[in-house]
Amino acid sequence: MGELRLLLLGKPGAGKGTQSLRIAARAGIPAISTGELIRCAIAEGTELGRRFKDYTEKGKLVPDELILAMVEERLSESDCQRGFLLDGFPRTKPQAEALEAWLQERAMALTAAVSIVVPDHVLVERAAGRRYSPSSGRTYHVKYAPPQVSGKDDVTGEDLIQRDDDREEVVRARLEEYQKKTAMLADFYRVRSLLVEVDGVASPEDVERRIAEALQPVS
Ligand code: AP5
């Protein structure tokens, strides 16, 4: 397998976080989730974290300039030299254009943009049942992906929590924001022949298999 530079597209709750950890582990590349970077900054209580919270708690996207500085810094770290998997970035056309320019300046290119496709009614149920380990970013679902011990992380045993933005009204706001600002990215990558669409309504194992199969021709 050559150098992989992947990104995952999909509505809130489509399974990006679940799949990104699996794909990245298999490929030996770092999974970079802008949602996770944001949640860490909020948990640390930094000035930037306080600014992020104003947006995330309403289900709104954080302004592009705040995200871009954070992502470019992360992509410049040494573990990204042999590839990376972006989860939740880009989310807007300016973010996609900035990523493209950043890669071009370094004579790099994306391998593929994988879009996980799931209908809205499934997404609301997935968000409602999601449980999350703040220190590792591992995600569970009370019904579809339960931890071995209820309420505890499988690896560390720490307590799982519910995300603040998983309340139903915030999930609906996130879906609207997606439709307005992010949905068009499928076309952005389709015209560049980078879009790989995968049906995300299946078990996490089956979705992982579908993604691996869909990536075989390009990886
Ligand atoms: P972010 O953390 O990226 O949230 P999101 O895109 O809304 O995605 P989620 O994390 O909700 O879902 P997911 O697709 O990762 O699904 P998961 O695998 O967890 O962003 C949060 C906020 O940060 C945004 O609202 C925004 O404010 C801000 N932000 C982040 N990036 C930004 C950017 N680039 N620009 C501006 N603002 C940004 O799965 C969901 C649930 O379903 C889990 O419980 C899981 O166990 C379960 N599940 C997963 N797969 C399956 C399956 N196949 N079958 C059954 N259940 C499943």
mmCIF file of N, CA, C and O in Angstrom, residues 127-217:
data_model
loop_
_atom_site.group_PDB
_atom_site.id
_atom_site.type_symbol
_atom_site.label_atom_id
_atom_site.label_comp_id
_atom_site.label_asym_id
_atom_site.label_seq_id
_atom_site.Cartn_x
_atom_site.Cartn_y
_atom_site.Cartn_z
ATOM 1 N N ALA A 127 -27.219 9.050 17.086
ATOM 2 C CA ALA A 127 -26.701 10.098 17.985
ATOM 3 C C ALA A 127 -27.274 9.916 19.387
ATOM 4 O O ALA A 127 -26.558 10.034 20.386
ATOM 5 N N ALA A 128 -28.570 9.605 19.451
ATOM 6 C CA ALA A 128 -29.217 9.481 20.767
ATOM 7 C C ALA A 128 -28.581 8.367 21.596
ATOM 8 O O ALA A 128 -28.478 8.470 22.817
ATOM 9 N N GLY A 129 -28.134 7.291 20.934
ATOM 10 C CA GLY A 129 -27.597 6.146 21.670
ATOM 11 C C GLY A 129 -26.081 6.160 21.777
ATOM 12 O O GLY A 129 -25.484 5.227 22.304
ATOM 13 N N ARG A 130 -25.454 7.204 21.293
ATOM 14 C CA ARG A 130 -23.986 7.227 21.295
ATOM 15 C C ARG A 130 -23.436 7.443 22.704
ATOM 16 O O ARG A 130 -23.927 8.252 23.473
ATOM 17 N N ARG A 131 -22.386 6.721 23.025
ATOM 18 C CA ARG A 131 -21.618 6.948 24.247
ATOM 19 C C ARG A 131 -20.171 7.073 23.813
ATOM 20 O O ARG A 131 -19.757 6.473 22.822
ATOM 21 N N TYR A 132 -19.377 7.805 24.617
ATOM 22 C CA TYR A 132 -18.092 8.266 24.111
ATOM 23 C C TYR A 132 -17.064 8.281 25.224
ATOM 24 O O TYR A 132 -17.376 8.608 26.377
ATOM 25 N N SER A 133 -15.840 7.876 24.888
ATOM 26 C CA SER A 133 -14.740 7.900 25.861
ATOM 27 C C SER A 133 -13.908 9.154 25.604
ATOM 28 O O SER A 133 -13.231 9.243 24.580
ATOM 29 N N PRO A 134 -13.964 10.154 26.500
ATOM 30 C CA PRO A 134 -13.300 11.432 26.197
ATOM 31 C C PRO A 134 -11.791 11.305 26.017
ATOM 32 O O PRO A 134 -11.215 12.009 25.200
ATOM 33 N N SER A 135 -11.117 10.374 26.713
ATOM 34 C CA SER A 135 -9.660 10.371 26.603
ATOM 35 C C SER A 135 -9.178 9.711 25.317
ATOM 36 O O SER A 135 -8.164 10.106 24.767
ATOM 37 N N SER A 136 -9.921 8.728 24.794
ATOM 38 C CA SER A 136 -9.431 8.036 23.594
ATOM 39 C C SER A 136 -10.219 8.401 22.342
ATOM 40 O O SER A 136 -9.772 8.133 21.239
ATOM 41 N N GLY A 137 -11.425 8.968 22.519
ATOM 42 C CA GLY A 137 -12.263 9.244 21.356
ATOM 43 C C GLY A 137 -13.026 8.011 20.881
ATOM 44 O O GLY A 137 -13.765 8.080 19.898
ATOM 45 N N ARG A 138 -12.857 6.856 21.567
ATOM 46 C CA ARG A 138 -13.605 5.662 21.149
ATOM 47 C C ARG A 138 -15.093 5.894 21.363
ATOM 48 O O ARG A 138 -15.511 6.468 22.372
ATOM 49 N N THR A 139 -15.865 5.398 20.372
ATOM 50 C CA THR A 139 -17.297 5.648 20.371
ATOM 51 C C THR A 139 -18.059 4.335 20.427
ATOM 52 O O THR A 139 -17.661 3.361 19.794
ATOM 53 N N TYR A 140 -19.137 4.337 21.198
ATOM 54 C CA TYR A 140 -19.985 3.139 21.332
ATOM 55 C C TYR A 140 -21.421 3.546 21.036
ATOM 56 O O TYR A 140 -21.736 4.725 20.912
ATOM 57 N N HIS A 141 -22.297 2.530 20.951
ATOM 58 C CA HIS A 141 -23.733 2.802 20.844
ATOM 59 C C HIS A 141 -24.440 1.811 21.757
ATOM 60 O O HIS A 141 -24.113 0.615 21.738
ATOM 61 N N VAL A 142 -25.403 2.312 22.554
ATOM 62 C CA VAL A 142 -26.022 1.430 23.547
ATOM 63 C C VAL A 142 -26.643 0.187 22.898
ATOM 64 O O VAL A 142 -26.658 -0.888 23.497
ATOM 65 N N LYS A 143 -27.120 0.329 21.648
ATOM 66 C CA LYS A 143 -27.770 -0.806 20.999
ATOM 67 C C LYS A 143 -26.879 -1.454 19.933
ATOM 68 O O LYS A 143 -26.775 -2.672 19.864
ATOM 69 N N TYR A 144 -26.235 -0.627 19.100
ATOM 70 C CA TYR A 144 -25.549 -1.173 17.921
ATOM 71 C C TYR A 144 -24.077 -1.508 18.146
ATOM 72 O O TYR A 144 -23.505 -2.294 17.391
ATOM 73 N N ALA A 145 -23.458 -0.863 19.120
ATOM 74 C CA ALA A 145 -22.029 -1.135 19.357
ATOM 75 C C ALA A 145 -21.767 -0.990 20.854
ATOM 76 O O ALA A 145 -21.022 -0.111 21.285
ATOM 77 N N PRO A 146 -22.419 -1.856 21.675
ATOM 78 C CA PRO A 146 -22.304 -1.671 23.127
ATOM 79 C C PRO A 146 -20.909 -2.025 23.648
ATOM 80 O O PRO A 146 -20.250 -2.907 23.094
ATOM 81 N N PRO A 147 -20.472 -1.344 24.703
ATOM 82 C CA PRO A 147 -19.198 -1.719 25.327
ATOM 83 C C PRO A 147 -19.356 -3.069 26.036
ATOM 84 O O PRO A 147 -20.483 -3.509 26.299
ATOM 85 N N GLN A 148 -18.218 -3.719 26.366
ATOM 86 C CA GLN A 148 -18.299 -5.040 27.032
ATOM 87 C C GLN A 148 -18.976 -4.908 28.394
ATOM 88 O O GLN A 148 -19.769 -5.745 28.790
ATOM 89 N N VAL A 149 -18.650 -3.818 29.119
ATOM 90 C CA VAL A 149 -19.298 -3.543 30.405
ATOM 91 C C VAL A 149 -20.077 -2.241 30.234
ATOM 92 O O VAL A 149 -19.503 -1.232 29.811
ATOM 93 N N SER A 150 -21.372 -2.272 30.549
ATOM 94 C CA SER A 150 -22.219 -1.107 30.296
ATOM 95 C C SER A 150 -21.631 0.166 30.917
ATOM 96 O O SER A 150 -21.267 0.181 32.095
ATOM 97 N N GLY A 151 -21.523 1.227 30.114
ATOM 98 C CA GLY A 151 -21.066 2.527 30.624
ATOM 99 C C GLY A 151 -19.567 2.662 30.812
ATOM 100 O O GLY A 151 -19.095 3.694 31.286
ATOM 101 N N LYS A 152 -18.783 1.615 30.431
ATOM 102 C CA LYS A 152 -17.320 1.674 30.645
ATOM 103 C C LYS A 152 -16.568 1.446 29.329
ATOM 104 O O LYS A 152 -16.972 0.611 28.512
ATOM 105 N N ASP A 153 -15.445 2.155 29.186
ATOM 106 C CA ASP A 153 -14.609 1.975 28.000
ATOM 107 C C ASP A 153 -13.966 0.580 28.015
ATOM 108 O O ASP A 153 -13.491 0.122 29.058
ATOM 109 N N ASP A 154 -13.945 -0.086 26.849
ATOM 110 C CA ASP A 154 -13.417 -1.458 26.759
ATOM 111 C C ASP A 154 -11.940 -1.542 27.134
ATOM 112 O O ASP A 154 -11.489 -2.561 27.654
ATOM 113 N N VAL A 155 -11.161 -0.523 26.833
ATOM 114 C CA VAL A 155 -9.710 -0.607 27.048
ATOM 115 C C VAL A 155 -9.312 -0.077 28.418
ATOM 116 O O VAL A 155 -8.589 -0.738 29.164
ATOM 117 N N THR A 156 -9.808 1.102 28.773
ATOM 118 C CA THR A 156 -9.341 1.733 30.025
ATOM 119 C C THR A 156 -10.304 1.521 31.183
ATOM 120 O O THR A 156 -9.945 1.760 32.336
ATOM 121 N N GLY A 157 -11.548 1.156 30.897
ATOM 122 C CA GLY A 157 -12.543 0.986 31.956
ATOM 123 C C GLY A 157 -13.111 2.298 32.480
ATOM 124 O O GLY A 157 -13.927 2.307 33.398
ATOM 125 N N GLU A 158 -12.678 3.419 31.877
ATOM 126 C CA GLU A 158 -13.193 4.708 32.386
ATOM 127 C C GLU A 158 -14.673 4.886 31.992
ATOM 128 O O GLU A 158 -15.169 4.238 31.064
ATOM 129 N N ASP A 159 -15.347 5.804 32.721
ATOM 130 C CA ASP A 159 -16.767 6.039 32.460
ATOM 131 C C ASP A 159 -16.986 6.641 31.067
ATOM 132 O O ASP A 159 -16.236 7.523 30.653
ATOM 133 N N LEU A 160 -18.000 6.144 30.381
ATOM 134 C CA LEU A 160 -18.379 6.733 29.097
ATOM 135 C C LEU A 160 -19.353 7.873 29.360
ATOM 136 O O LEU A 160 -20.094 7.841 30.340
ATOM 137 N N ILE A 161 -19.343 8.859 28.463
ATOM 138 C CA ILE A 161 -20.261 9.994 28.633
ATOM 139 C C ILE A 161 -21.087 10.188 27.358
ATOM 140 O O ILE A 161 -20.783 9.618 26.310
ATOM 141 N N GLN A 162 -22.118 11.033 27.475
ATOM 142 C CA GLN A 162 -22.896 11.426 26.306
ATOM 143 C C GLN A 162 -22.393 12.780 25.847
ATOM 144 O O GLN A 162 -22.101 13.638 26.702
ATOM 145 N N ARG A 163 -22.266 12.983 24.559
ATOM 146 C CA ARG A 163 -21.805 14.288 24.085
ATOM 147 C C ARG A 163 -22.889 15.344 24.259
ATOM 148 O O ARG A 163 -24.064 15.059 24.053
ATOM 149 N N ASP A 164 -22.464 16.582 24.620
ATOM 150 C CA ASP A 164 -23.418 17.681 24.801
ATOM 151 C C ASP A 164 -24.225 17.939 23.532
ATOM 152 O O ASP A 164 -25.376 18.360 23.590
ATOM 153 N N ASP A 165 -23.586 17.728 22.365
ATOM 154 C CA ASP A 165 -24.279 18.073 21.106
ATOM 155 C C ASP A 165 -25.090 16.902 20.556
ATOM 156 O O ASP A 165 -25.511 16.927 19.411
ATOM 157 N N ASP A 166 -25.334 15.868 21.362
ATOM 158 C CA ASP A 166 -26.162 14.744 20.903
ATOM 159 C C ASP A 166 -27.624 14.862 21.342
ATOM 160 O O ASP A 166 -28.404 13.922 21.151
ATOM 161 N N ARG A 167 -28.002 16.007 21.944
ATOM 162 C CA ARG A 167 -29.432 16.213 22.222
ATOM 163 C C ARG A 167 -30.155 16.359 20.886
ATOM 164 O O ARG A 167 -29.614 16.950 19.941
ATOM 165 N N GLU A 168 -31.415 15.855 20.841
ATOM 166 C CA GLU A 168 -32.082 15.754 19.542
ATOM 167 C C GLU A 168 -32.145 17.087 18.794
ATOM 168 O O GLU A 168 -31.884 17.146 17.590
ATOM 169 N N GLU A 169 -32.446 18.202 19.524
ATOM 170 C CA GLU A 169 -32.590 19.475 18.798
ATOM 171 C C GLU A 169 -31.240 19.939 18.235
ATOM 172 O O GLU A 169 -31.181 20.550 17.158
ATOM 173 N N VAL A 170 -30.151 19.608 18.942
ATOM 174 C CA VAL A 170 -28.830 20.004 18.431
ATOM 175 C C VAL A 170 -28.455 19.115 17.235
ATOM 176 O O VAL A 170 -27.873 19.587 16.253
ATOM 177 N N VAL A 171 -28.820 17.838 17.293
ATOM 178 C CA VAL A 171 -28.544 16.939 16.163
ATOM 179 C C VAL A 171 -29.259 17.459 14.917
ATOM 180 O O VAL A 171 -28.681 17.509 13.823
ATOM 181 N N ARG A 172 -30.502 17.909 15.088
ATOM 182 C CA ARG A 172 -31.247 18.418 13.924
ATOM 183 C C ARG A 172 -30.572 19.682 13.378
ATOM 184 O O ARG A 172 -30.478 19.869 12.166
ATOM 185 N N ALA A 173 -30.078 20.549 14.275
ATOM 186 C CA ALA A 173 -29.363 21.757 13.818
ATOM 187 C C ALA A 173 -28.088 21.366 13.073
ATOM 188 O O ALA A 173 -27.738 21.975 12.050
ATOM 189 N N ARG A 174 -27.395 20.310 13.553
ATOM 190 C CA ARG A 174 -26.171 19.869 12.870
ATOM 191 C C ARG A 174 -26.497 19.333 11.481
ATOM 192 O O ARG A 174 -25.744 19.553 10.530
ATOM 193 N N LEU A 175 -27.627 18.620 11.364
ATOM 194 C CA LEU A 175 -28.022 18.099 10.048
ATOM 195 C C LEU A 175 -28.339 19.233 9.079
ATOM 196 O O LEU A 175 -27.981 19.185 7.895
ATOM 197 N N GLU A 176 -28.997 20.299 9.586
ATOM 198 C CA GLU A 176 -29.299 21.455 8.727
ATOM 199 C C GLU A 176 -28.022 22.145 8.266
ATOM 200 O O GLU A 176 -27.879 22.528 7.107
ATOM 201 N N GLU A 177 -27.109 22.311 9.222
ATOM 202 C CA GLU A 177 -25.827 22.949 8.904
ATOM 203 C C GLU A 177 -25.084 22.127 7.835
ATOM 204 O O GLU A 177 -24.501 22.677 6.909
ATOM 205 N N TYR A 178 -25.172 20.806 7.965
ATOM 206 C CA TYR A 178 -24.529 19.921 6.989
ATOM 207 C C TYR A 178 -25.113 20.172 5.594
ATOM 208 O O TYR A 178 -24.387 20.319 4.612
ATOM 209 N N GLN A 179 -26.443 20.207 5.527
ATOM 210 C CA GLN A 179 -27.110 20.396 4.236
ATOM 211 C C GLN A 179 -26.687 21.713 3.596
ATOM 212 O O GLN A 179 -26.420 21.790 2.402
ATOM 213 N N LYS A 180 -26.619 22.768 4.439
ATOM 214 C CA LYS A 180 -26.302 24.107 3.917
ATOM 215 C C LYS A 180 -24.842 24.233 3.478
ATOM 216 O O LYS A 180 -24.550 24.825 2.454
ATOM 217 N N LYS A 181 -23.923 23.698 4.272
ATOM 218 C CA LYS A 181 -22.507 24.041 4.050
ATOM 219 C C LYS A 181 -21.621 22.880 3.599
ATOM 220 O O LYS A 181 -20.568 23.107 3.023
ATOM 221 N N THR A 182 -22.029 21.641 3.885
ATOM 222 C CA THR A 182 -21.101 20.524 3.651
ATOM 223 C C THR A 182 -21.525 19.607 2.516
ATOM 224 O O THR A 182 -20.670 19.031 1.838
ATOM 225 N N ALA A 183 -22.848 19.473 2.281
ATOM 226 C CA ALA A 183 -23.322 18.480 1.310
ATOM 227 C C ALA A 183 -22.669 18.675 -0.059
ATOM 228 O O ALA A 183 -22.366 17.703 -0.760
ATOM 229 N N MET A 184 -22.398 19.947 -0.425
ATOM 230 C CA MET A 184 -21.840 20.208 -1.756
ATOM 231 C C MET A 184 -20.423 19.638 -1.952
ATOM 232 O O MET A 184 -19.936 19.546 -3.076
ATOM 233 N N LEU A 185 -19.790 19.222 -0.857
ATOM 234 C CA LEU A 185 -18.422 18.703 -1.004
ATOM 235 C C LEU A 185 -18.379 17.388 -1.778
ATOM 236 O O LEU A 185 -17.354 17.041 -2.355
ATOM 237 N N ALA A 186 -19.503 16.665 -1.778
ATOM 238 C CA ALA A 186 -19.518 15.420 -2.570
ATOM 239 C C ALA A 186 -19.232 15.775 -4.036
ATOM 240 O O ALA A 186 -18.397 15.127 -4.688
ATOM 241 N N ASP A 187 -19.874 16.832 -4.534
ATOM 242 C CA ASP A 187 -19.620 17.240 -5.932
ATOM 243 C C ASP A 187 -18.198 17.766 -6.113
ATOM 244 O O ASP A 187 -17.561 17.526 -7.138
ATOM 245 N N PHE A 188 -17.722 18.498 -5.102
ATOM 246 C CA PHE A 188 -16.344 19.039 -5.161
ATOM 247 C C PHE A 188 -15.364 17.900 -5.446
ATOM 248 O O PHE A 188 -14.477 18.018 -6.287
ATOM 249 N N TYR A 189 -15.543 16.775 -4.742
ATOM 250 C CA TYR A 189 -14.601 15.658 -4.935
ATOM 251 C C TYR A 189 -14.990 14.770 -6.112
ATOM 252 O O TYR A 189 -14.124 14.131 -6.718
ATOM 253 N N ARG A 190 -16.287 14.751 -6.456
ATOM 254 C CA ARG A 190 -16.700 13.946 -7.612
ATOM 255 C C ARG A 190 -16.042 14.483 -8.884
ATOM 256 O O ARG A 190 -15.497 13.709 -9.674
ATOM 257 N N VAL A 191 -16.060 15.810 -9.067
ATOM 258 C CA VAL A 191 -15.481 16.359 -10.306
ATOM 259 C C VAL A 191 -13.954 16.161 -10.346
ATOM 260 O O VAL A 191 -13.361 16.204 -11.412
ATOM 261 N N ARG A 192 -13.355 15.916 -9.210
ATOM 262 C CA ARG A 192 -11.909 15.638 -9.184
ATOM 263 C C ARG A 192 -11.634 14.128 -9.236
ATOM 264 O O ARG A 192 -10.493 13.688 -9.028
ATOM 265 N N SER A 193 -12.689 13.341 -9.468
ATOM 266 C CA SER A 193 -12.586 11.864 -9.532
ATOM 267 C C SER A 193 -12.001 11.260 -8.260
ATOM 268 O O SER A 193 -11.268 10.267 -8.287
ATOM 269 N N LEU A 194 -12.313 11.892 -7.118
ATOM 270 C CA LEU A 194 -11.792 11.383 -5.838
ATOM 271 C C LEU A 194 -12.884 10.788 -4.965
ATOM 272 O O LEU A 194 -12.600 10.163 -3.945
ATOM 273 N N LEU A 195 -14.155 10.989 -5.346
ATOM 274 C CA LEU A 195 -15.253 10.580 -4.466
ATOM 275 C C LEU A 195 -15.494 9.070 -4.527
ATOM 276 O O LEU A 195 -15.626 8.495 -5.603
ATOM 277 N N VAL A 196 -15.559 8.469 -3.336
ATOM 278 C CA VAL A 196 -15.891 7.050 -3.214
ATOM 279 C C VAL A 196 -17.093 6.985 -2.272
ATOM 280 O O VAL A 196 -16.972 7.338 -1.104
ATOM 281 N N GLU A 197 -18.264 6.575 -2.759
ATOM 282 C CA GLU A 197 -19.461 6.549 -1.911
ATOM 283 C C GLU A 197 -19.707 5.133 -1.391
ATOM 284 O O GLU A 197 -19.643 4.167 -2.156
ATOM 285 N N VAL A 198 -20.010 5.064 -0.090
ATOM 286 C CA VAL A 198 -20.228 3.755 0.547
ATOM 287 C C VAL A 198 -21.531 3.817 1.337
ATOM 288 O O VAL A 198 -21.765 4.773 2.082
ATOM 289 N N ASP A 199 -22.374 2.799 1.174
ATOM 290 C CA ASP A 199 -23.624 2.711 1.928
ATOM 291 C C ASP A 199 -23.272 2.402 3.391
ATOM 292 O O ASP A 199 -22.671 1.361 3.686
ATOM 293 N N GLY A 200 -23.677 3.313 4.300
ATOM 294 C CA GLY A 200 -23.302 3.172 5.710
ATOM 295 C C GLY A 200 -24.354 2.512 6.568
ATOM 296 O O GLY A 200 -24.225 2.499 7.802
ATOM 297 N N VAL A 201 -25.396 1.963 5.951
ATOM 298 C CA VAL A 201 -26.425 1.277 6.742
ATOM 299 C C VAL A 201 -26.127 -0.220 6.742
ATOM 300 O O VAL A 201 -26.550 -0.965 5.855
ATOM 301 N N ALA A 202 -25.354 -0.609 7.719
ATOM 302 C CA ALA A 202 -24.959 -2.010 7.921
ATOM 303 C C ALA A 202 -24.171 -2.016 9.222
ATOM 304 O O ALA A 202 -23.945 -0.957 9.805
ATOM 305 N N SER A 203 -23.748 -3.182 9.670
ATOM 306 C CA SER A 203 -22.979 -3.225 10.924
ATOM 307 C C SER A 203 -21.651 -2.494 10.700
ATOM 308 O O SER A 203 -21.179 -2.383 9.561
ATOM 309 N N PRO A 204 -21.028 -1.986 11.782
ATOM 310 C CA PRO A 204 -19.727 -1.324 11.619
ATOM 311 C C PRO A 204 -18.716 -2.216 10.885
ATOM 312 O O PRO A 204 -17.943 -1.729 10.057
ATOM 313 N N GLU A 205 -18.740 -3.526 11.146
ATOM 314 C CA GLU A 205 -17.792 -4.441 10.485
ATOM 315 C C GLU A 205 -18.041 -4.477 8.978
ATOM 316 O O GLU A 205 -17.112 -4.463 8.175
ATOM 317 N N ASP A 206 -19.352 -4.538 8.601
ATOM 318 C CA ASP A 206 -19.663 -4.599 7.173
ATOM 319 C C ASP A 206 -19.329 -3.278 6.475
ATOM 320 O O ASP A 206 -18.861 -3.273 5.333
ATOM 321 N N VAL A 207 -19.563 -2.152 7.173
ATOM 322 C CA VAL A 207 -19.227 -0.860 6.555
ATOM 323 C C VAL A 207 -17.705 -0.775 6.377
ATOM 324 O O VAL A 207 -17.213 -0.339 5.325
ATOM 325 N N GLU A 208 -16.966 -1.253 7.369
ATOM 326 C CA GLU A 208 -15.497 -1.247 7.260
ATOM 327 C C GLU A 208 -15.060 -2.062 6.038
ATOM 328 O O GLU A 208 -14.197 -1.643 5.265
ATOM 329 N N ARG A 209 -15.686 -3.229 5.861
ATOM 330 C CA ARG A 209 -15.343 -4.089 4.724
ATOM 331 C C ARG A 209 -15.670 -3.376 3.401
ATOM 332 O O ARG A 209 -14.882 -3.390 2.465
ATOM 333 N N ARG A 210 -16.842 -2.724 3.368
ATOM 334 C CA ARG A 210 -17.226 -2.015 2.135
ATOM 335 C C ARG A 210 -16.215 -0.927 1.794
ATOM 336 O O ARG A 210 -15.875 -0.720 0.634
ATOM 337 N N ILE A 211 -15.773 -0.203 2.826
ATOM 338 C CA ILE A 211 -14.813 0.884 2.567
ATOM 339 C C ILE A 211 -13.493 0.293 2.056
ATOM 340 O O ILE A 211 -12.919 0.778 1.076
ATOM 341 N N ALA A 212 -13.036 -0.777 2.706
ATOM 342 C CA ALA A 212 -11.760 -1.394 2.284
ATOM 343 C C ALA A 212 -11.864 -1.853 0.827
ATOM 344 O O ALA A 212 -10.948 -1.631 0.025
ATOM 345 N N GLU A 213 -13.002 -2.463 0.470
ATOM 346 C CA GLU A 213 -13.172 -2.932 -0.914
ATOM 347 C C GLU A 213 -13.213 -1.765 -1.891
ATOM 348 O O GLU A 213 -12.615 -1.799 -2.952
ATOM 349 N N ALA A 214 -13.927 -0.694 -1.480
ATOM 350 C CA ALA A 214 -14.054 0.460 -2.376
ATOM 351 C C ALA A 214 -12.702 1.149 -2.584
ATOM 352 O O ALA A 214 -12.466 1.763 -3.626
ATOM 353 N N LEU A 215 -11.820 1.029 -1.580
ATOM 354 C CA LEU A 215 -10.516 1.704 -1.688
ATOM 355 C C LEU A 215 -9.472 0.857 -2.414
ATOM 356 O O LEU A 215 -8.436 1.374 -2.805
ATOM 357 N N GLN A 216 -9.746 -0.428 -2.585
ATOM 358 C CA GLN A 216 -8.732 -1.299 -3.185
ATOM 359 C C GLN A 216 -8.179 -0.778 -4.517
ATOM 360 O O GLN A 216 -6.977 -0.752 -4.705
ATOM 361 N N PRO A 217 -9.047 -0.301 -5.424
ATOM 362 C CA PRO A 217 -8.513 0.151 -6.712
ATOM 363 C C PRO A 217 -7.600 1.363 -6.606
ATOM 364 O O PRO A 217 -6.775 1.586 -7.485
#
